[in-house]
Amino acid sequence: MLSQSLIDQIVSQVVSQITPGAAPAAPAPSAASHAPVPGAEQGSAGLEDITSPEQKAVPLLAHPTDRDALMRMKGRTPARIGVGRAGPRLNTKTMLTLRADHAAARDAVFLDVDEKLMESLGLFSVSTQCADKNEFVTRPDLGRDFSEEALETIRSRCQKNPQVQILVCDGLSSTAVGANVPDLLPVLMDGLKAKGISAGTPFFVKNGRVAAQDRVAEVLGATVVCSLIGERPGLATAESLSAYISYEARVGMPEARRTVVSNIHKDGIPAVEAGAYIADLIETILKARASGVDLKK
């Protein structure tokens, strides 16, 4: 059986690996001791977030051949390079970071978008035919259409025959919606207004897939429909949003007729910049009367 002193040494070594520069852990009090331990009330609050960009920028190779080159590479990609190893395995910090990023990705898929946030943006909400997140993940077809009740809500609350209809959809990342839409949507709406383009009545679609826009376009008679939707999260980021834009969308149309602006997040295309760009792109689509591959012909 391991002694308490040996356990304390192991814990101290693990903590020093996870947090560069961390002080060795103080010995734990014996079972007979009741004296308070200085700093004990802080618990793990003193440890840095190992998923932060600052922590991920620290190379874990003990002796890189060219440290400057490694740092330049790490500054250009979110890929996990220079992570080192412990024998044949990943080291502790790398493994814990992977697990933390995986947990963030799962949360992005299964957590709901904050309804109060949507209300603050002036968006009403409707749901697709999916009853919950599990059904949303396993039945993509139900995420592309609405109940008759939801369609009636859309008809009654939205402007008819707009030039552009904007949807906000949770898609596969509620995190992406919360992180980007509050900055992107106002810029997009203002940009369209400045161009004299009717933007209709934007609203939020819960458990929505990209093709849900086709049904909305048919119901409202929108010339162009634009969906701001959370993308499938990865281990690099769970905050990536995309805009899918279609000219005269119809149910069953080929995916090639959609124009896509992807990688909207703080480490990709900033939300404010994306809003302005999407407004310009929609103007181009309206003038060309085409989207997707047809826009490039």
PDB file of C-alpha atoms in Angstrom:
ATOM      1  CA  MET A   1       0.000   0.000   0.000  1.00  0.00           C
ATOM      2  CA  LEU A   2       1.370   3.448  -0.955  1.00  0.00           C
ATOM      3  CA  SER A   3       2.350   5.736   1.898  1.00  0.00           C
ATOM      4  CA  GLN A   4       0.766   9.169   2.199  1.00  0.00           C
ATOM      5  CA  SER A   5       4.098  10.884   1.520  1.00  0.00           C
ATOM      6  CA  LEU A   6       4.566   8.946  -1.734  1.00  0.00           C
ATOM      7  CA  ILE A   7       1.012   9.827  -2.850  1.00  0.00           C
ATOM      8  CA  ASP A   8       1.734  13.495  -2.117  1.00  0.00           C
ATOM      9  CA  GLN A   9       4.871  13.351  -4.280  1.00  0.00           C
ATOM     10  CA  ILE A  10       2.957  11.808  -7.201  1.00  0.00           C
ATOM     11  CA  VAL A  11       0.204  14.418  -6.953  1.00  0.00           C
ATOM     12  CA  SER A  12       2.788  17.201  -6.854  1.00  0.00           C
ATOM     13  CA  GLN A  13       4.496  15.883  -9.995  1.00  0.00           C
ATOM     14  CA  VAL A  14       1.187  15.617 -11.904  1.00  0.00           C
ATOM     15  CA  VAL A  15       0.147  19.157 -10.933  1.00  0.00           C
ATOM     16  CA  SER A  16       3.534  20.540 -12.027  1.00  0.00           C
ATOM     17  CA  GLN A  17       3.117  18.842 -15.433  1.00  0.00           C
ATOM     18  CA  ILE A  18      -0.412  20.206 -15.953  1.00  0.00           C
ATOM     19  CA  THR A  19       0.428  23.775 -14.931  1.00  0.00           C
ATOM     20  CA  PRO A  20       3.911  24.980 -15.924  1.00  0.00           C
ATOM     21  CA  GLY A  21       5.568  26.828 -13.086  1.00  0.00           C
ATOM     22  CA  ALA A  22       3.124  25.570 -10.474  1.00  0.00           C
ATOM     23  CA  ALA A  23       4.487  25.256  -6.964  1.00  0.00           C
ATOM     24  CA  PRO A  24       4.719  21.751  -5.483  1.00  0.00           C
ATOM     25  CA  ALA A  25       1.587  20.704  -3.629  1.00  0.00           C
ATOM     26  CA  ALA A  26       1.697  21.146   0.116  1.00  0.00           C
ATOM     27  CA  PRO A  27       1.693  17.897   2.148  1.00  0.00           C
ATOM     28  CA  ALA A  28      -1.782  16.820   3.191  1.00  0.00           C
ATOM     29  CA  PRO A  29      -2.516  16.924   6.935  1.00  0.00           C
ATOM     30  CA  SER A  30      -2.531  13.671   8.810  1.00  0.00           C
ATOM     31  CA  ALA A  31      -5.789  12.104   9.882  1.00  0.00           C
ATOM     32  CA  ALA A  32      -5.163  13.260  13.438  1.00  0.00           C
ATOM     33  CA  SER A  33      -4.566  16.857  12.463  1.00  0.00           C
ATOM     34  CA  HIS A  34      -7.418  19.345  12.519  1.00  0.00           C
ATOM     35  CA  ALA A  35      -5.408  22.497  11.808  1.00  0.00           C
ATOM     36  CA  PRO A  36      -6.521  24.433   8.702  1.00  0.00           C
ATOM     37  CA  VAL A  37      -4.233  24.189   5.690  1.00  0.00           C
ATOM     38  CA  PRO A  38      -3.201  27.611   4.290  1.00  0.00           C
ATOM     39  CA  GLY A  39      -4.789  28.179   0.878  1.00  0.00           C
ATOM     40  CA  ALA A  40      -6.934  25.050   1.132  1.00  0.00           C
ATOM     41  CA  GLU A  41     -10.097  27.065   0.591  1.00  0.00           C
ATOM     42  CA  GLN A  42      -8.942  27.868  -2.949  1.00  0.00           C
ATOM     43  CA  GLY A  43      -9.123  24.234  -4.019  1.00  0.00           C
ATOM     44  CA  SER A  44      -8.494  23.929  -7.766  1.00  0.00           C
ATOM     45  CA  ALA A  45      -9.421  27.563  -8.415  1.00  0.00           C
ATOM     46  CA  GLY A  46      -5.740  28.491  -8.556  1.00  0.00           C
ATOM     47  CA  LEU A  47      -5.047  26.176 -11.516  1.00  0.00           C
ATOM     48  CA  GLU A  48      -5.110  27.670 -14.989  1.00  0.00           C
ATOM     49  CA  ASP A  49      -7.605  26.485 -17.589  1.00  0.00           C
ATOM     50  CA  ILE A  50      -5.686  23.884 -19.622  1.00  0.00           C
ATOM     51  CA  THR A  51      -8.026  24.447 -22.602  1.00  0.00           C
ATOM     52  CA  SER A  52      -7.196  28.166 -22.842  1.00  0.00           C
ATOM     53  CA  PRO A  53      -5.277  29.399 -25.926  1.00  0.00           C
ATOM     54  CA  GLU A  54      -2.424  30.492 -23.651  1.00  0.00           C
ATOM     55  CA  GLN A  55      -2.020  27.010 -22.200  1.00  0.00           C
ATOM     56  CA  LYS A  56      -2.373  25.263 -25.565  1.00  0.00           C
ATOM     57  CA  ALA A  57       0.351  27.529 -26.978  1.00  0.00           C
ATOM     58  CA  VAL A  58       2.907  26.059 -24.559  1.00  0.00           C
ATOM     59  CA  PRO A  59       4.874  23.231 -26.257  1.00  0.00           C
ATOM     60  CA  LEU A  60       5.260  20.138 -24.110  1.00  0.00           C
ATOM     61  CA  LEU A  61       8.304  18.724 -25.864  1.00  0.00           C
ATOM     62  CA  ALA A  62      11.148  18.658 -23.356  1.00  0.00           C
ATOM     63  CA  HIS A  63      13.917  19.333 -25.885  1.00  0.00           C
ATOM     64  CA  PRO A  64      12.615  20.479 -29.305  1.00  0.00           C
ATOM     65  CA  THR A  65      15.265  20.602 -32.027  1.00  0.00           C
ATOM     66  CA  ASP A  66      14.102  24.050 -33.179  1.00  0.00           C
ATOM     67  CA  ARG A  67      11.905  25.704 -30.569  1.00  0.00           C
ATOM     68  CA  ASP A  68      11.377  28.878 -32.619  1.00  0.00           C
ATOM     69  CA  ALA A  69      10.118  26.895 -35.622  1.00  0.00           C
ATOM     70  CA  LEU A  70       7.818  24.891 -33.355  1.00  0.00           C
ATOM     71  CA  MET A  71       6.360  28.072 -31.854  1.00  0.00           C
ATOM     72  CA  ARG A  72       5.758  29.512 -35.336  1.00  0.00           C
ATOM     73  CA  MET A  73       3.907  26.344 -36.377  1.00  0.00           C
ATOM     74  CA  LYS A  74       1.786  26.361 -33.206  1.00  0.00           C
ATOM     75  CA  GLY A  75       0.890  29.988 -33.915  1.00  0.00           C
ATOM     76  CA  ARG A  76      -0.516  29.045 -37.326  1.00  0.00           C
ATOM     77  CA  THR A  77      -2.672  26.032 -36.489  1.00  0.00           C
ATOM     78  CA  PRO A  78      -4.934  24.750 -33.698  1.00  0.00           C
ATOM     79  CA  ALA A  79      -3.655  21.223 -34.401  1.00  0.00           C
ATOM     80  CA  ARG A  80      -2.081  19.420 -31.456  1.00  0.00           C
ATOM     81  CA  ILE A  81       1.604  19.571 -32.353  1.00  0.00           C
ATOM     82  CA  GLY A  82       4.563  19.562 -29.997  1.00  0.00           C
ATOM     83  CA  VAL A  83       2.560  17.742 -27.317  1.00  0.00           C
ATOM     84  CA  GLY A  84       5.285  15.279 -26.372  1.00  0.00           C
ATOM     85  CA  ARG A  85       4.695  11.914 -24.738  1.00  0.00           C
ATOM     86  CA  ALA A  86       5.195   9.923 -21.564  1.00  0.00           C
ATOM     87  CA  GLY A  87       6.793   6.710 -22.713  1.00  0.00           C
ATOM     88  CA  PRO A  88       4.517   5.260 -25.405  1.00  0.00           C
ATOM     89  CA  ARG A  89       1.505   7.275 -24.206  1.00  0.00           C
ATOM     90  CA  LEU A  90       0.227  10.837 -24.344  1.00  0.00           C
ATOM     91  CA  ASN A  91       1.340  12.852 -21.364  1.00  0.00           C
ATOM     92  CA  THR A  92      -1.125  13.807 -18.638  1.00  0.00           C
ATOM     93  CA  LYS A  93      -1.809  17.381 -19.740  1.00  0.00           C
ATOM     94  CA  THR A  94      -2.444  16.364 -23.356  1.00  0.00           C
ATOM     95  CA  MET A  95      -4.857  13.623 -22.317  1.00  0.00           C
ATOM     96  CA  LEU A  96      -6.767  15.911 -19.936  1.00  0.00           C
ATOM     97  CA  THR A  97      -7.000  18.648 -22.595  1.00  0.00           C
ATOM     98  CA  LEU A  98      -8.370  16.156 -25.112  1.00  0.00           C
ATOM     99  CA  ARG A  99     -11.022  15.032 -22.643  1.00  0.00           C
ATOM    100  CA  ALA A 100     -11.964  18.617 -21.775  1.00  0.00           C
ATOM    101  CA  ASP A 101     -12.293  19.595 -25.453  1.00  0.00           C
ATOM    102  CA  HIS A 102     -14.361  16.478 -26.144  1.00  0.00           C
ATOM    103  CA  ALA A 103     -16.682  17.390 -23.270  1.00  0.00           C
ATOM    104  CA  ALA A 104     -17.097  20.903 -24.692  1.00  0.00           C
ATOM    105  CA  ALA A 105     -18.005  19.407 -28.082  1.00  0.00           C
ATOM    106  CA  ARG A 106     -20.638  17.137 -26.531  1.00  0.00           C
ATOM    107  CA  ASP A 107     -22.115  20.052 -24.589  1.00  0.00           C
ATOM    108  CA  ALA A 108     -22.310  22.087 -27.798  1.00  0.00           C
ATOM    109  CA  VAL A 109     -24.435  19.377 -29.427  1.00  0.00           C
ATOM    110  CA  PHE A 110     -26.743  18.467 -26.555  1.00  0.00           C
ATOM    111  CA  LEU A 111     -27.279  21.711 -24.623  1.00  0.00           C
ATOM    112  CA  ASP A 112     -30.050  24.085 -25.665  1.00  0.00           C
ATOM    113  CA  VAL A 113     -29.569  27.655 -26.823  1.00  0.00           C
ATOM    114  CA  ASP A 114     -30.472  30.136 -24.094  1.00  0.00           C
ATOM    115  CA  GLU A 115     -34.069  31.226 -24.800  1.00  0.00           C
ATOM    116  CA  LYS A 116     -33.495  34.539 -23.014  1.00  0.00           C
ATOM    117  CA  LEU A 117     -30.662  35.298 -25.432  1.00  0.00           C
ATOM    118  CA  MET A 118     -32.976  34.742 -28.402  1.00  0.00           C
ATOM    119  CA  GLU A 119     -35.612  36.954 -26.815  1.00  0.00           C
ATOM    120  CA  SER A 120     -33.046  39.706 -26.242  1.00  0.00           C
ATOM    121  CA  LEU A 121     -32.324  39.617 -29.972  1.00  0.00           C
ATOM    122  CA  GLY A 122     -36.035  39.968 -30.734  1.00  0.00           C
ATOM    123  CA  LEU A 123     -36.376  36.439 -32.132  1.00  0.00           C
ATOM    124  CA  PHE A 124     -39.415  34.237 -31.567  1.00  0.00           C
ATOM    125  CA  SER A 125     -38.846  30.473 -31.532  1.00  0.00           C
ATOM    126  CA  VAL A 126     -40.310  27.469 -33.316  1.00  0.00           C
ATOM    127  CA  SER A 127     -39.198  23.846 -33.244  1.00  0.00           C
ATOM    128  CA  THR A 128     -38.832  21.317 -36.005  1.00  0.00           C
ATOM    129  CA  GLN A 129     -40.491  17.908 -35.787  1.00  0.00           C
ATOM    130  CA  CYS A 130     -37.729  16.628 -33.476  1.00  0.00           C
ATOM    131  CA  ALA A 131     -39.014  16.064 -29.937  1.00  0.00           C
ATOM    132  CA  ASP A 132     -35.574  16.329 -28.273  1.00  0.00           C
ATOM    133  CA  LYS A 133     -31.847  16.372 -28.927  1.00  0.00           C
ATOM    134  CA  ASN A 134     -31.530  12.594 -29.126  1.00  0.00           C
ATOM    135  CA  GLU A 135     -34.120  12.487 -31.901  1.00  0.00           C
ATOM    136  CA  PHE A 136     -32.464  15.466 -33.574  1.00  0.00           C
ATOM    137  CA  VAL A 137     -29.140  13.607 -33.744  1.00  0.00           C
ATOM    138  CA  THR A 138     -30.618  10.304 -34.940  1.00  0.00           C
ATOM    139  CA  ARG A 139     -33.364  11.606 -37.274  1.00  0.00           C
ATOM    140  CA  PRO A 140     -31.982  14.325 -39.558  1.00  0.00           C
ATOM    141  CA  ASP A 141     -35.138  14.132 -41.684  1.00  0.00           C
ATOM    142  CA  LEU A 142     -37.283  15.413 -38.796  1.00  0.00           C
ATOM    143  CA  GLY A 143     -34.937  18.353 -38.337  1.00  0.00           C
ATOM    144  CA  ARG A 144     -35.694  19.527 -41.883  1.00  0.00           C
ATOM    145  CA  ASP A 145     -39.431  20.062 -41.486  1.00  0.00           C
ATOM    146  CA  PHE A 146     -42.046  21.509 -39.133  1.00  0.00           C
ATOM    147  CA  SER A 147     -45.389  20.564 -37.688  1.00  0.00           C
ATOM    148  CA  GLU A 148     -48.445  22.319 -39.098  1.00  0.00           C
ATOM    149  CA  GLU A 149     -48.696  24.260 -35.826  1.00  0.00           C
ATOM    150  CA  ALA A 150     -45.126  25.547 -36.193  1.00  0.00           C
ATOM    151  CA  LEU A 151     -45.750  26.480 -39.838  1.00  0.00           C
ATOM    152  CA  GLU A 152     -48.841  28.429 -38.814  1.00  0.00           C
ATOM    153  CA  THR A 153     -46.756  30.340 -36.244  1.00  0.00           C
ATOM    154  CA  ILE A 154     -44.257  31.209 -38.965  1.00  0.00           C
ATOM    155  CA  ARG A 155     -47.009  32.355 -41.339  1.00  0.00           C
ATOM    156  CA  SER A 156     -48.700  34.508 -38.721  1.00  0.00           C
ATOM    157  CA  ARG A 157     -45.589  36.194 -37.315  1.00  0.00           C
ATOM    158  CA  CYS A 158     -43.386  36.706 -40.359  1.00  0.00           C
ATOM    159  CA  GLN A 159     -43.474  39.202 -43.206  1.00  0.00           C
ATOM    160  CA  LYS A 160     -44.709  37.615 -46.434  1.00  0.00           C
ATOM    161  CA  ASN A 161     -42.624  37.554 -49.637  1.00  0.00           C
ATOM    162  CA  PRO A 162     -39.477  39.159 -48.239  1.00  0.00           C
ATOM    163  CA  GLN A 163     -36.392  39.514 -50.369  1.00  0.00           C
ATOM    164  CA  VAL A 164     -34.414  37.811 -47.606  1.00  0.00           C
ATOM    165  CA  GLN A 165     -35.545  35.566 -44.766  1.00  0.00           C
ATOM    166  CA  ILE A 166     -33.029  34.981 -41.970  1.00  0.00           C
ATOM    167  CA  LEU A 167     -33.149  31.962 -39.668  1.00  0.00           C
ATOM    168  CA  VAL A 168     -31.021  31.263 -36.609  1.00  0.00           C
ATOM    169  CA  CYS A 169     -30.703  27.491 -36.034  1.00  0.00           C
ATOM    170  CA  ASP A 170     -28.980  25.656 -33.201  1.00  0.00           C
ATOM    171  CA  GLY A 171     -27.881  22.893 -35.591  1.00  0.00           C
ATOM    172  CA  LEU A 172     -25.089  20.831 -34.061  1.00  0.00           C
ATOM    173  CA  SER A 173     -23.653  23.563 -31.829  1.00  0.00           C
ATOM    174  CA  SER A 174     -25.703  25.683 -29.468  1.00  0.00           C
ATOM    175  CA  THR A 175     -22.381  27.092 -28.244  1.00  0.00           C
ATOM    176  CA  ALA A 176     -21.683  28.547 -31.696  1.00  0.00           C
ATOM    177  CA  VAL A 177     -25.035  30.346 -31.712  1.00  0.00           C
ATOM    178  CA  GLY A 178     -24.454  31.954 -28.318  1.00  0.00           C
ATOM    179  CA  ALA A 179     -20.882  32.926 -29.141  1.00  0.00           C
ATOM    180  CA  ASN A 180     -21.490  34.525 -32.549  1.00  0.00           C
ATOM    181  CA  VAL A 181     -25.103  35.452 -33.330  1.00  0.00           C
ATOM    182  CA  PRO A 182     -25.399  38.381 -30.847  1.00  0.00           C
ATOM    183  CA  ASP A 183     -22.598  40.183 -32.731  1.00  0.00           C
ATOM    184  CA  LEU A 184     -23.318  38.898 -36.238  1.00  0.00           C
ATOM    185  CA  LEU A 185     -27.089  39.342 -36.574  1.00  0.00           C
ATOM    186  CA  PRO A 186     -27.313  43.111 -35.885  1.00  0.00           C
ATOM    187  CA  VAL A 187     -24.498  43.802 -38.369  1.00  0.00           C
ATOM    188  CA  LEU A 188     -26.187  41.628 -41.002  1.00  0.00           C
ATOM    189  CA  MET A 189     -29.596  43.258 -40.517  1.00  0.00           C
ATOM    190  CA  ASP A 190     -28.123  46.775 -40.602  1.00  0.00           C
ATOM    191  CA  GLY A 191     -26.086  45.885 -43.697  1.00  0.00           C
ATOM    192  CA  LEU A 192     -29.143  44.646 -45.595  1.00  0.00           C
ATOM    193  CA  LYS A 193     -31.165  47.696 -44.544  1.00  0.00           C
ATOM    194  CA  ALA A 194     -28.414  50.015 -45.750  1.00  0.00           C
ATOM    195  CA  LYS A 195     -28.551  48.292 -49.144  1.00  0.00           C
ATOM    196  CA  GLY A 196     -32.324  48.725 -49.346  1.00  0.00           C
ATOM    197  CA  ILE A 197     -32.950  44.973 -49.062  1.00  0.00           C
ATOM    198  CA  SER A 198     -36.080  43.751 -47.255  1.00  0.00           C
ATOM    199  CA  ALA A 199     -34.921  41.335 -44.525  1.00  0.00           C
ATOM    200  CA  GLY A 200     -38.299  40.024 -43.367  1.00  0.00           C
ATOM    201  CA  THR A 201     -38.758  38.736 -39.801  1.00  0.00           C
ATOM    202  CA  PRO A 202     -35.820  36.717 -38.451  1.00  0.00           C
ATOM    203  CA  PHE A 203     -36.605  33.921 -35.967  1.00  0.00           C
ATOM    204  CA  PHE A 204     -34.983  31.012 -34.133  1.00  0.00           C
ATOM    205  CA  VAL A 205     -35.388  27.342 -35.111  1.00  0.00           C
ATOM    206  CA  LYS A 206     -34.799  24.771 -32.375  1.00  0.00           C
ATOM    207  CA  ASN A 207     -33.432  21.377 -33.456  1.00  0.00           C
ATOM    208  CA  GLY A 208     -33.033  22.725 -36.974  1.00  0.00           C
ATOM    209  CA  ARG A 209     -31.062  21.288 -39.886  1.00  0.00           C
ATOM    210  CA  VAL A 210     -29.862  23.318 -42.865  1.00  0.00           C
ATOM    211  CA  ALA A 211     -32.671  22.148 -45.165  1.00  0.00           C
ATOM    212  CA  ALA A 212     -35.313  23.527 -42.781  1.00  0.00           C
ATOM    213  CA  GLN A 213     -34.723  26.765 -44.684  1.00  0.00           C
ATOM    214  CA  ASP A 214     -36.277  25.226 -47.804  1.00  0.00           C
ATOM    215  CA  ARG A 215     -39.654  24.746 -46.129  1.00  0.00           C
ATOM    216  CA  VAL A 216     -39.532  28.254 -44.670  1.00  0.00           C
ATOM    217  CA  ALA A 217     -38.734  29.764 -48.076  1.00  0.00           C
ATOM    218  CA  GLU A 218     -41.716  27.991 -49.621  1.00  0.00           C
ATOM    219  CA  VAL A 219     -44.116  28.976 -46.840  1.00  0.00           C
ATOM    220  CA  LEU A 220     -43.132  32.656 -46.804  1.00  0.00           C
ATOM    221  CA  GLY A 221     -42.299  33.116 -50.477  1.00  0.00           C
ATOM    222  CA  ALA A 222     -38.800  34.395 -49.686  1.00  0.00           C
ATOM    223  CA  THR A 223     -36.516  35.122 -52.635  1.00  0.00           C
ATOM    224  CA  VAL A 224     -33.382  34.366 -50.612  1.00  0.00           C
ATOM    225  CA  VAL A 225     -33.158  32.461 -47.335  1.00  0.00           C
ATOM    226  CA  CYS A 226     -30.132  32.602 -45.032  1.00  0.00           C
ATOM    227  CA  SER A 227     -29.608  30.201 -42.120  1.00  0.00           C
ATOM    228  CA  LEU A 228     -27.095  31.038 -39.374  1.00  0.00           C
ATOM    229  CA  ILE A 229     -26.454  27.584 -37.940  1.00  0.00           C
ATOM    230  CA  GLY A 230     -24.103  25.922 -35.468  1.00  0.00           C
ATOM    231  CA  GLU A 231     -21.678  23.526 -37.153  1.00  0.00           C
ATOM    232  CA  ARG A 232     -20.581  20.102 -35.943  1.00  0.00           C
ATOM    233  CA  PRO A 233     -18.012  20.828 -33.193  1.00  0.00           C
ATOM    234  CA  GLY A 234     -14.505  19.418 -33.248  1.00  0.00           C
ATOM    235  CA  LEU A 235     -11.661  19.231 -30.759  1.00  0.00           C
ATOM    236  CA  ALA A 236     -10.220  22.530 -32.050  1.00  0.00           C
ATOM    237  CA  THR A 237     -13.381  24.584 -31.431  1.00  0.00           C
ATOM    238  CA  ALA A 238     -17.018  24.053 -30.499  1.00  0.00           C
ATOM    239  CA  GLU A 239     -17.984  27.627 -31.501  1.00  0.00           C
ATOM    240  CA  SER A 240     -17.971  27.465 -35.308  1.00  0.00           C
ATOM    241  CA  LEU A 241     -21.017  28.972 -37.022  1.00  0.00           C
ATOM    242  CA  SER A 242     -21.903  28.882 -40.726  1.00  0.00           C
ATOM    243  CA  ALA A 243     -24.275  30.791 -42.990  1.00  0.00           C
ATOM    244  CA  TYR A 244     -26.128  28.781 -45.662  1.00  0.00           C
ATOM    245  CA  ILE A 245     -27.688  31.020 -48.308  1.00  0.00           C
ATOM    246  CA  SER A 246     -30.069  29.837 -51.055  1.00  0.00           C
ATOM    247  CA  TYR A 247     -31.809  31.608 -53.926  1.00  0.00           C
ATOM    248  CA  GLU A 248     -35.444  30.526 -54.439  1.00  0.00           C
ATOM    249  CA  ALA A 249     -35.009  27.519 -52.138  1.00  0.00           C
ATOM    250  CA  ARG A 250     -37.439  24.639 -52.539  1.00  0.00           C
ATOM    251  CA  VAL A 251     -37.864  21.367 -50.633  1.00  0.00           C
ATOM    252  CA  GLY A 252     -35.815  18.641 -52.270  1.00  0.00           C
ATOM    253  CA  MET A 253     -33.446  20.938 -54.148  1.00  0.00           C
ATOM    254  CA  PRO A 254     -29.790  19.813 -54.505  1.00  0.00           C
ATOM    255  CA  GLU A 255     -27.294  20.931 -51.877  1.00  0.00           C
ATOM    256  CA  ALA A 256     -25.135  22.390 -54.660  1.00  0.00           C
ATOM    257  CA  ARG A 257     -27.549  25.333 -54.858  1.00  0.00           C
ATOM    258  CA  ARG A 258     -26.478  26.615 -51.447  1.00  0.00           C
ATOM    259  CA  THR A 259     -23.729  29.172 -50.898  1.00  0.00           C
ATOM    260  CA  VAL A 260     -21.876  28.685 -47.614  1.00  0.00           C
ATOM    261  CA  VAL A 261     -19.819  30.972 -45.400  1.00  0.00           C
ATOM    262  CA  SER A 262     -18.109  28.767 -42.803  1.00  0.00           C
ATOM    263  CA  ASN A 263     -15.658  28.980 -39.890  1.00  0.00           C
ATOM    264  CA  ILE A 264     -17.316  31.948 -38.233  1.00  0.00           C
ATOM    265  CA  HIS A 265     -15.775  32.139 -34.747  1.00  0.00           C
ATOM    266  CA  LYS A 266     -13.222  34.137 -32.804  1.00  0.00           C
ATOM    267  CA  ASP A 267     -10.258  32.213 -34.250  1.00  0.00           C
ATOM    268  CA  GLY A 268     -11.687  32.135 -37.786  1.00  0.00           C
ATOM    269  CA  ILE A 269     -13.875  34.798 -39.409  1.00  0.00           C
ATOM    270  CA  PRO A 270     -14.922  37.213 -36.613  1.00  0.00           C
ATOM    271  CA  ALA A 271     -18.701  37.484 -36.200  1.00  0.00           C
ATOM    272  CA  VAL A 272     -18.873  41.220 -36.973  1.00  0.00           C
ATOM    273  CA  GLU A 273     -16.783  40.825 -40.136  1.00  0.00           C
ATOM    274  CA  ALA A 274     -18.906  37.833 -41.169  1.00  0.00           C
ATOM    275  CA  GLY A 275     -22.123  39.844 -40.791  1.00  0.00           C
ATOM    276  CA  ALA A 276     -20.885  42.536 -43.168  1.00  0.00           C
ATOM    277  CA  TYR A 277     -19.578  39.978 -45.665  1.00  0.00           C
ATOM    278  CA  ILE A 278     -22.837  37.986 -45.686  1.00  0.00           C
ATOM    279  CA  ALA A 279     -24.810  41.174 -46.405  1.00  0.00           C
ATOM    280  CA  ASP A 280     -22.572  41.856 -49.432  1.00  0.00           C
ATOM    281  CA  LEU A 281     -22.884  38.231 -50.554  1.00  0.00           C
ATOM    282  CA  ILE A 282     -26.691  38.301 -50.348  1.00  0.00           C
ATOM    283  CA  GLU A 283     -26.723  41.468 -52.468  1.00  0.00           C
ATOM    284  CA  THR A 284     -24.611  39.641 -55.068  1.00  0.00           C
ATOM    285  CA  ILE A 285     -26.941  36.615 -55.018  1.00  0.00           C
ATOM    286  CA  LEU A 286     -30.010  38.806 -55.527  1.00  0.00           C
ATOM    287  CA  LYS A 287     -28.403  40.587 -58.478  1.00  0.00           C
ATOM    288  CA  ALA A 288     -27.210  37.323 -60.069  1.00  0.00           C
ATOM    289  CA  ARG A 289     -30.473  35.495 -59.245  1.00  0.00           C
ATOM    290  CA  ALA A 290     -28.418  32.434 -58.364  1.00  0.00           C
ATOM    291  CA  SER A 291     -26.642  30.759 -55.442  1.00  0.00           C
ATOM    292  CA  GLY A 292     -24.328  27.805 -54.922  1.00  0.00           C
ATOM    293  CA  VAL A 293     -22.517  26.470 -57.976  1.00  0.00           C
ATOM    294  CA  ASP A 294     -24.853  28.463 -60.240  1.00  0.00           C
ATOM    295  CA  LEU A 295     -23.443  31.690 -58.780  1.00  0.00           C
ATOM    296  CA  LYS A 296     -19.991  30.851 -60.127  1.00  0.00           C
ATOM    297  CA  LYS A 297     -21.085  30.108 -63.706  1.00  0.00           C
TER     298      LYS A 297
END
